[in-house]
PDB file of C-alpha atoms in Angstrom:
ATOM      1  CA  GLY A 353     122.091  93.265 126.982  1.00  0.00           C
ATOM      2  CA  ASP A 354     121.052  93.031 123.386  1.00  0.00           C
ATOM      3  CA  SER A 355     119.448  96.106 121.884  1.00  0.00           C
ATOM      4  CA  VAL A 356     118.173  97.519 118.603  1.00  0.00           C
ATOM      5  CA  THR A 357     118.206 101.150 117.556  1.00  0.00           C
ATOM      6  CA  GLN A 358     116.213 102.307 114.580  1.00  0.00           C
ATOM      7  CA  MET A 359     115.656 105.707 113.111  1.00  0.00           C
ATOM      8  CA  GLU A 360     112.987 107.831 114.675  1.00  0.00           C
ATOM      9  CA  GLY A 361     109.876 108.443 112.674  1.00  0.00           C
ATOM     10  CA  PRO A 362     107.583 109.373 111.318  1.00  0.00           C
ATOM     11  CA  VAL A 363     108.862 109.126 107.783  1.00  0.00           C
ATOM     12  CA  THR A 364     106.675 110.649 105.088  1.00  0.00           C
ATOM     13  CA  LEU A 365     107.382 109.896 101.443  1.00  0.00           C
ATOM     14  CA  SER A 366     105.684 110.414  98.125  1.00  0.00           C
ATOM     15  CA  GLU A 367     104.655 107.380  96.132  1.00  0.00           C
ATOM     16  CA  GLU A 368     107.529 105.840  94.126  1.00  0.00           C
ATOM     17  CA  ALA A 369     110.168 107.427  96.352  1.00  0.00           C
ATOM     18  CA  PHE A 370     113.140 105.445  97.657  1.00  0.00           C
ATOM     19  CA  LEU A 371     112.900 104.258 101.240  1.00  0.00           C
ATOM     20  CA  THR A 372     115.625 103.633 103.769  1.00  0.00           C
ATOM     21  CA  ILE A 373     114.946 102.903 107.419  1.00  0.00           C
ATOM     22  CA  ASN A 374     118.138 102.603 109.422  1.00  0.00           C
ATOM     23  CA  CYS A 375     118.638  99.903 112.017  1.00  0.00           C
ATOM     24  CA  THR A 376     121.705  99.143 114.101  1.00  0.00           C
ATOM     25  CA  TYR A 377     122.116  96.584 116.818  1.00  0.00           C
ATOM     26  CA  THR A 378     124.188  95.573 119.809  1.00  0.00           C
ATOM     27  CA  ALA A 379     124.407  91.894 120.636  1.00  0.00           C
ATOM     28  CA  THR A 380     126.658  89.257 122.084  1.00  0.00           C
ATOM     29  CA  GLY A 381     127.372  86.500 119.646  1.00  0.00           C
ATOM     30  CA  TYR A 382     125.793  86.318 116.236  1.00  0.00           C
ATOM     31  CA  PRO A 383     122.129  87.217 116.282  1.00  0.00           C
ATOM     32  CA  SER A 384     119.502  86.660 113.639  1.00  0.00           C
ATOM     33  CA  LEU A 385     117.973  89.888 112.373  1.00  0.00           C
ATOM     34  CA  PHE A 386     114.393  90.597 111.370  1.00  0.00           C
ATOM     35  CA  TRP A 387     112.099  93.261 110.037  1.00  0.00           C
ATOM     36  CA  TYR A 388     108.467  93.082 111.107  1.00  0.00           C
ATOM     37  CA  VAL A 389     105.669  95.271 109.747  1.00  0.00           C
ATOM     38  CA  GLN A 390     102.475  96.377 111.460  1.00  0.00           C
ATOM     39  CA  TYR A 391      99.753  97.744 109.182  1.00  0.00           C
ATOM     40  CA  PRO A 392      97.150 100.048 110.750  1.00  0.00           C
ATOM     41  CA  GLY A 393      94.910  98.155 113.135  1.00  0.00           C
ATOM     42  CA  GLU A 394      96.664  94.854 112.521  1.00  0.00           C
ATOM     43  CA  GLY A 395      99.184  92.598 114.198  1.00  0.00           C
ATOM     44  CA  LEU A 396     102.841  92.051 113.448  1.00  0.00           C
ATOM     45  CA  GLN A 397     103.902  90.295 110.301  1.00  0.00           C
ATOM     46  CA  LEU A 398     107.366  89.060 109.513  1.00  0.00           C
ATOM     47  CA  LEU A 399     108.611  91.021 106.510  1.00  0.00           C
ATOM     48  CA  LEU A 400     112.085  89.557 106.053  1.00  0.00           C
ATOM     49  CA  LYS A 401     114.983  88.083 107.945  1.00  0.00           C
ATOM     50  CA  ALA A 402     118.700  87.278 107.750  1.00  0.00           C
ATOM     51  CA  THR A 403     120.480  84.778 109.904  1.00  0.00           C
ATOM     52  CA  LYS A 404     124.165  85.397 109.210  1.00  0.00           C
ATOM     53  CA  ALA A 405     126.556  88.066 108.067  1.00  0.00           C
ATOM     54  CA  ASP A 406     126.185  89.246 104.446  1.00  0.00           C
ATOM     55  CA  ASP A 407     122.820  87.506 104.082  1.00  0.00           C
ATOM     56  CA  LYS A 408     120.219  89.581 102.290  1.00  0.00           C
ATOM     57  CA  GLY A 409     116.588  89.202 103.271  1.00  0.00           C
ATOM     58  CA  SER A 410     113.981  90.282 100.744  1.00  0.00           C
ATOM     59  CA  ASN A 411     110.209  90.294 100.408  1.00  0.00           C
ATOM     60  CA  LYS A 412     107.578  92.422  98.632  1.00  0.00           C
ATOM     61  CA  GLY A 413     110.279  94.636  97.125  1.00  0.00           C
ATOM     62  CA  PHE A 414     111.902  95.305 100.501  1.00  0.00           C
ATOM     63  CA  GLU A 415     115.507  94.320 101.166  1.00  0.00           C
ATOM     64  CA  ALA A 416     117.908  94.371 104.073  1.00  0.00           C
ATOM     65  CA  THR A 417     121.490  93.124 104.287  1.00  0.00           C
ATOM     66  CA  TYR A 418     123.080  91.828 107.483  1.00  0.00           C
ATOM     67  CA  ARG A 419     126.247  93.915 107.900  1.00  0.00           C
ATOM     68  CA  LYS A 420     128.369  92.561 110.727  1.00  0.00           C
ATOM     69  CA  GLU A 421     131.110  95.140 110.298  1.00  0.00           C
ATOM     70  CA  THR A 422     128.706  98.035 110.853  1.00  0.00           C
ATOM     71  CA  THR A 423     126.219  96.045 113.010  1.00  0.00           C
ATOM     72  CA  SER A 424     123.433  97.236 110.762  1.00  0.00           C
ATOM     73  CA  PHE A 425     120.377  95.861 109.004  1.00  0.00           C
ATOM     74  CA  HIS A 426     118.905  98.803 107.102  1.00  0.00           C
ATOM     75  CA  LEU A 427     115.590  98.340 105.346  1.00  0.00           C
ATOM     76  CA  GLU A 428     115.286  99.585 101.755  1.00  0.00           C
ATOM     77  CA  LYS A 429     112.707  99.704  99.028  1.00  0.00           C
ATOM     78  CA  GLY A 430     113.227 101.237  95.621  1.00  0.00           C
ATOM     79  CA  SER A 431     109.715 102.536  95.037  1.00  0.00           C
ATOM     80  CA  VAL A 432     107.199 102.764  97.852  1.00  0.00           C
ATOM     81  CA  GLN A 433     103.440 102.568  97.460  1.00  0.00           C
ATOM     82  CA  VAL A 434     100.616 103.998  99.542  1.00  0.00           C
ATOM     83  CA  SER A 435      99.913 100.440 100.710  1.00  0.00           C
ATOM     84  CA  ASP A 436     103.353 100.327 102.347  1.00  0.00           C
ATOM     85  CA  SER A 437     102.198 102.810 104.986  1.00  0.00           C
ATOM     86  CA  ALA A 438     102.758 101.014 108.281  1.00  0.00           C
ATOM     87  CA  VAL A 439     105.023 100.819 111.302  1.00  0.00           C
ATOM     88  CA  TYR A 440     108.258  98.912 110.692  1.00  0.00           C
ATOM     89  CA  PHE A 441     110.129  97.171 113.483  1.00  0.00           C
ATOM     90  CA  CYS A 442     113.693  95.984 113.389  1.00  0.00           C
ATOM     91  CA  ALA A 443     114.397  93.079 115.751  1.00  0.00           C
ATOM     92  CA  LEU A 444     117.109  90.650 116.717  1.00  0.00           C
ATOM     93  CA  ARG A 445     117.337  87.311 118.389  1.00  0.00           C
ATOM     94  CA  SER A 446     120.383  85.662 119.952  1.00  0.00           C
ATOM     95  CA  GLY A 447     120.214  81.969 120.687  1.00  0.00           C
ATOM     96  CA  ASN A 448     117.156  81.064 122.724  1.00  0.00           C
ATOM     97  CA  THR A 449     116.355  84.597 123.828  1.00  0.00           C
ATOM     98  CA  PRO A 450     113.073  86.201 122.771  1.00  0.00           C
ATOM     99  CA  LEU A 451     112.952  88.852 120.093  1.00  0.00           C
ATOM    100  CA  VAL A 452     114.296  92.251 121.050  1.00  0.00           C
ATOM    101  CA  PHE A 453     112.582  95.010 119.114  1.00  0.00           C
ATOM    102  CA  GLY A 454     113.514  98.505 118.115  1.00  0.00           C
ATOM    103  CA  LYS A 455     111.014 101.260 118.856  1.00  0.00           C
ATOM    104  CA  GLY A 456     109.415 101.134 115.437  1.00  0.00           C
ATOM    105  CA  THR A 457     109.385 103.619 112.569  1.00  0.00           C
ATOM    106  CA  ARG A 458     106.099 104.865 111.194  1.00  0.00           C
ATOM    107  CA  LEU A 459     106.053 105.252 107.420  1.00  0.00           C
ATOM    108  CA  SER A 460     103.403 107.279 105.649  1.00  0.00           C
ATOM    109  CA  VAL A 461     103.318 107.212 101.862  1.00  0.00           C
ATOM    110  CA  ILE A 462     101.240 109.859 100.126  1.00  0.00           C
ATOM    111  CA  ALA A 463      99.907 109.674  96.592  1.00  0.00           C
TER     112      ALA A 463
ATOM    113  CA  ASP B 187      93.303  79.128 109.028  1.00  0.00           C
ATOM    114  CA  THR B 188      94.903  81.662 111.329  1.00  0.00           C
ATOM    115  CA  ALA B 189      98.202  80.325 112.657  1.00  0.00           C
ATOM    116  CA  VAL B 190      98.236  82.241 115.951  1.00  0.00           C
ATOM    117  CA  SER B 191      94.832  83.409 117.082  1.00  0.00           C
ATOM    118  CA  GLN B 192      93.985  85.435 120.134  1.00  0.00           C
ATOM    119  CA  THR B 193      90.718  86.598 121.625  1.00  0.00           C
ATOM    120  CA  PRO B 194      89.270  89.045 122.225  1.00  0.00           C
ATOM    121  CA  LYS B 195      90.634  91.491 119.683  1.00  0.00           C
ATOM    122  CA  TYR B 196      89.202  94.474 121.546  1.00  0.00           C
ATOM    123  CA  LEU B 197      88.474  94.740 125.230  1.00  0.00           C
ATOM    124  CA  VAL B 198      87.313  97.783 127.173  1.00  0.00           C
ATOM    125  CA  THR B 199      86.992  97.310 130.913  1.00  0.00           C
ATOM    126  CA  GLN B 200      86.969  99.243 134.149  1.00  0.00           C
ATOM    127  CA  MET B 201      89.803  99.627 136.621  1.00  0.00           C
ATOM    128  CA  GLY B 202      89.886  96.901 139.224  1.00  0.00           C
ATOM    129  CA  ASN B 203      88.346  94.243 137.009  1.00  0.00           C
ATOM    130  CA  ASP B 204      89.940  90.889 136.193  1.00  0.00           C
ATOM    131  CA  LYS B 205      90.186  89.870 132.555  1.00  0.00           C
ATOM    132  CA  SER B 206      91.726  87.136 130.410  1.00  0.00           C
ATOM    133  CA  ILE B 207      93.106  87.038 126.899  1.00  0.00           C
ATOM    134  CA  LYS B 208      93.267  83.669 125.196  1.00  0.00           C
ATOM    135  CA  CYS B 209      95.785  82.493 122.633  1.00  0.00           C
ATOM    136  CA  GLU B 210      95.987  79.395 120.482  1.00  0.00           C
ATOM    137  CA  GLN B 211      98.457  78.325 117.815  1.00  0.00           C
ATOM    138  CA  ASN B 212      97.921  75.579 115.271  1.00  0.00           C
ATOM    139  CA  LEU B 213     101.492  75.475 114.002  1.00  0.00           C
ATOM    140  CA  GLY B 214     102.649  72.621 116.207  1.00  0.00           C
ATOM    141  CA  HIS B 215     105.149  74.924 117.900  1.00  0.00           C
ATOM    142  CA  ASP B 216     106.599  74.177 121.313  1.00  0.00           C
ATOM    143  CA  THR B 217     107.201  77.760 122.420  1.00  0.00           C
ATOM    144  CA  MET B 218     104.741  80.572 123.013  1.00  0.00           C
ATOM    145  CA  TYR B 219     105.120  84.184 124.129  1.00  0.00           C
ATOM    146  CA  TRP B 220     103.252  87.221 125.328  1.00  0.00           C
ATOM    147  CA  TYR B 221     104.473  90.657 124.258  1.00  0.00           C
ATOM    148  CA  LYS B 222     103.133  94.029 125.316  1.00  0.00           C
ATOM    149  CA  GLN B 223     103.029  97.041 122.993  1.00  0.00           C
ATOM    150  CA  ASP B 224     102.580 100.346 124.772  1.00  0.00           C
ATOM    151  CA  SER B 225     101.042 103.562 123.484  1.00  0.00           C
ATOM    152  CA  LYS B 226     104.336 104.541 121.891  1.00  0.00           C
ATOM    153  CA  LYS B 227     104.373 101.289 119.928  1.00  0.00           C
ATOM    154  CA  PHE B 228     107.285  99.897 121.949  1.00  0.00           C
ATOM    155  CA  LEU B 229     107.199  96.083 122.086  1.00  0.00           C
ATOM    156  CA  LYS B 230     108.504  94.162 125.049  1.00  0.00           C
ATOM    157  CA  ILE B 231     108.514  90.494 126.020  1.00  0.00           C
ATOM    158  CA  MET B 232     106.457  89.582 129.060  1.00  0.00           C
ATOM    159  CA  PHE B 233     106.503  85.794 129.255  1.00  0.00           C
ATOM    160  CA  SER B 234     107.623  82.755 127.347  1.00  0.00           C
ATOM    161  CA  TYR B 235     106.538  79.137 127.745  1.00  0.00           C
ATOM    162  CA  ASN B 236     108.067  76.033 126.259  1.00  0.00           C
ATOM    163  CA  ASN B 237     105.970  72.877 126.337  1.00  0.00           C
ATOM    164  CA  LYS B 238     103.760  74.336 129.055  1.00  0.00           C
ATOM    165  CA  GLU B 239     106.726  75.310 131.215  1.00  0.00           C
ATOM    166  CA  LEU B 240     107.565  78.936 132.011  1.00  0.00           C
ATOM    167  CA  ILE B 241     111.020  79.803 130.675  1.00  0.00           C
ATOM    168  CA  ILE B 242     111.025  83.586 130.575  1.00  0.00           C
ATOM    169  CA  ASN B 243     109.362  85.897 133.044  1.00  0.00           C
ATOM    170  CA  GLU B 244     110.370  89.502 132.610  1.00  0.00           C
ATOM    171  CA  THR B 245     109.712  92.096 135.272  1.00  0.00           C
ATOM    172  CA  VAL B 246     105.952  92.047 135.118  1.00  0.00           C
ATOM    173  CA  PRO B 247     103.576  92.799 138.022  1.00  0.00           C
ATOM    174  CA  ASN B 248     102.197  89.759 139.840  1.00  0.00           C
ATOM    175  CA  ARG B 249      98.752  90.812 138.646  1.00  0.00           C
ATOM    176  CA  PHE B 250      99.690  89.248 135.313  1.00  0.00           C
ATOM    177  CA  SER B 251      99.514  85.471 135.343  1.00  0.00           C
ATOM    178  CA  PRO B 252     100.039  83.357 132.242  1.00  0.00           C
ATOM    179  CA  LYS B 253      98.606  79.871 132.034  1.00  0.00           C
ATOM    180  CA  SER B 254      99.454  77.184 129.512  1.00  0.00           C
ATOM    181  CA  PRO B 255      97.036  74.228 129.653  1.00  0.00           C
ATOM    182  CA  ASP B 256      98.853  72.591 126.744  1.00  0.00           C
ATOM    183  CA  LYS B 257     101.577  73.622 124.360  1.00  0.00           C
ATOM    184  CA  ALA B 258      99.102  74.985 121.821  1.00  0.00           C
ATOM    185  CA  HIS B 259      97.550  77.445 124.259  1.00  0.00           C
ATOM    186  CA  LEU B 260      98.900  80.293 126.340  1.00  0.00           C
ATOM    187  CA  ASN B 261      96.363  82.459 128.115  1.00  0.00           C
ATOM    188  CA  LEU B 262      97.028  85.704 129.946  1.00  0.00           C
ATOM    189  CA  HIS B 263      95.026  86.587 133.032  1.00  0.00           C
ATOM    190  CA  ILE B 264      95.220  90.063 134.505  1.00  0.00           C
ATOM    191  CA  ASN B 265      93.919  90.847 137.986  1.00  0.00           C
ATOM    192  CA  SER B 266      92.922  94.239 139.359  1.00  0.00           C
ATOM    193  CA  LEU B 267      93.381  96.074 136.082  1.00  0.00           C
ATOM    194  CA  GLU B 268      95.002  99.502 136.171  1.00  0.00           C
ATOM    195  CA  LEU B 269      94.938 102.379 133.686  1.00  0.00           C
ATOM    196  CA  GLY B 270      98.569 101.693 132.820  1.00  0.00           C
ATOM    197  CA  ASP B 271      97.683  98.210 131.625  1.00  0.00           C
ATOM    198  CA  SER B 272      96.061  99.732 128.562  1.00  0.00           C
ATOM    199  CA  ALA B 273      98.092  98.412 125.651  1.00  0.00           C
ATOM    200  CA  VAL B 274      98.082  95.946 122.801  1.00  0.00           C
ATOM    201  CA  TYR B 275      99.009  92.437 123.894  1.00  0.00           C
ATOM    202  CA  PHE B 276     100.495  90.138 121.288  1.00  0.00           C
ATOM    203  CA  CYS B 277     100.683  86.397 121.532  1.00  0.00           C
ATOM    204  CA  ALA B 278     103.380  84.667 119.488  1.00  0.00           C
ATOM    205  CA  SER B 279     104.911  81.262 118.918  1.00  0.00           C
ATOM    206  CA  SER B 280     108.036  79.624 117.546  1.00  0.00           C
ATOM    207  CA  LEU B 281     108.982  76.055 116.797  1.00  0.00           C
ATOM    208  CA  THR B 282     111.468  75.898 119.688  1.00  0.00           C
ATOM    209  CA  PRO B 283     112.867  78.423 122.167  1.00  0.00           C
ATOM    210  CA  GLY B 284     115.648  79.045 119.685  1.00  0.00           C
ATOM    211  CA  GLY B 285     113.378  78.674 116.682  1.00  0.00           C
ATOM    212  CA  ASN B 286     114.354  81.286 114.226  1.00  0.00           C
ATOM    213  CA  THR B 287     111.037  82.740 113.195  1.00  0.00           C
ATOM    214  CA  ILE B 288     108.433  83.964 115.649  1.00  0.00           C
ATOM    215  CA  TYR B 289     104.867  84.200 114.419  1.00  0.00           C
ATOM    216  CA  PHE B 290     102.535  86.746 115.953  1.00  0.00           C
ATOM    217  CA  GLY B 291      98.825  86.874 116.528  1.00  0.00           C
ATOM    218  CA  GLU B 292      96.800  89.889 115.496  1.00  0.00           C
ATOM    219  CA  GLY B 293      96.921  91.481 118.921  1.00  0.00           C
ATOM    220  CA  SER B 294      94.399  92.230 121.645  1.00  0.00           C
ATOM    221  CA  TRP B 295      93.661  95.925 122.210  1.00  0.00           C
ATOM    222  CA  LEU B 296      93.007  96.373 125.928  1.00  0.00           C
ATOM    223  CA  THR B 297      91.633  99.684 127.184  1.00  0.00           C
ATOM    224  CA  VAL B 298      91.188 100.220 130.906  1.00  0.00           C
ATOM    225  CA  VAL B 299      88.878 103.094 131.858  1.00  0.00           C
TER     226      VAL B 299
END
């Protein structure tokens, strides 16, 4: 079945550092890809998405590019802030199936 | 206005009790879901309804029974609660079963003691 693998956390960075969280997927067909974010004590929020190969999703300074050839959707941000501390989930969806999530990566940004 | 709202946000209850979590969406979506997030933050689909009809039922104990009185509501009832049911339960919705974006509620933190 479909699956998502993302890098194990936790990731700890200093403010203004560059962030990469790796995500790779296995799916039949051509899934849509998502990054969701969960801030401490809160629910899941959609951060960005891409629906076809070579699409780039972006929001709040975060970016991810749908790479079909490497089945990847890595999340990047050029300069993280303390307020970016959260758990980040990579997810995919094929057709009418529900979202399949990765295990989440906890990011802690220190001032 | 909150798009997907669920209540209660926090629930502490004893083993063996029966409890319900309610969910409502005001987005006009046809499809609603329940996800469970365990202590390791792993998220997994439990159920999905489309226009009040059950369309996805993952391997979930019979003690969990979803009910959808109309397409804007999907409630989750849990009988005979066990310690292992402690988790965060997320309600979600999408325009259609294949609708691209799924919107989540804020979660219900259930603790069974």
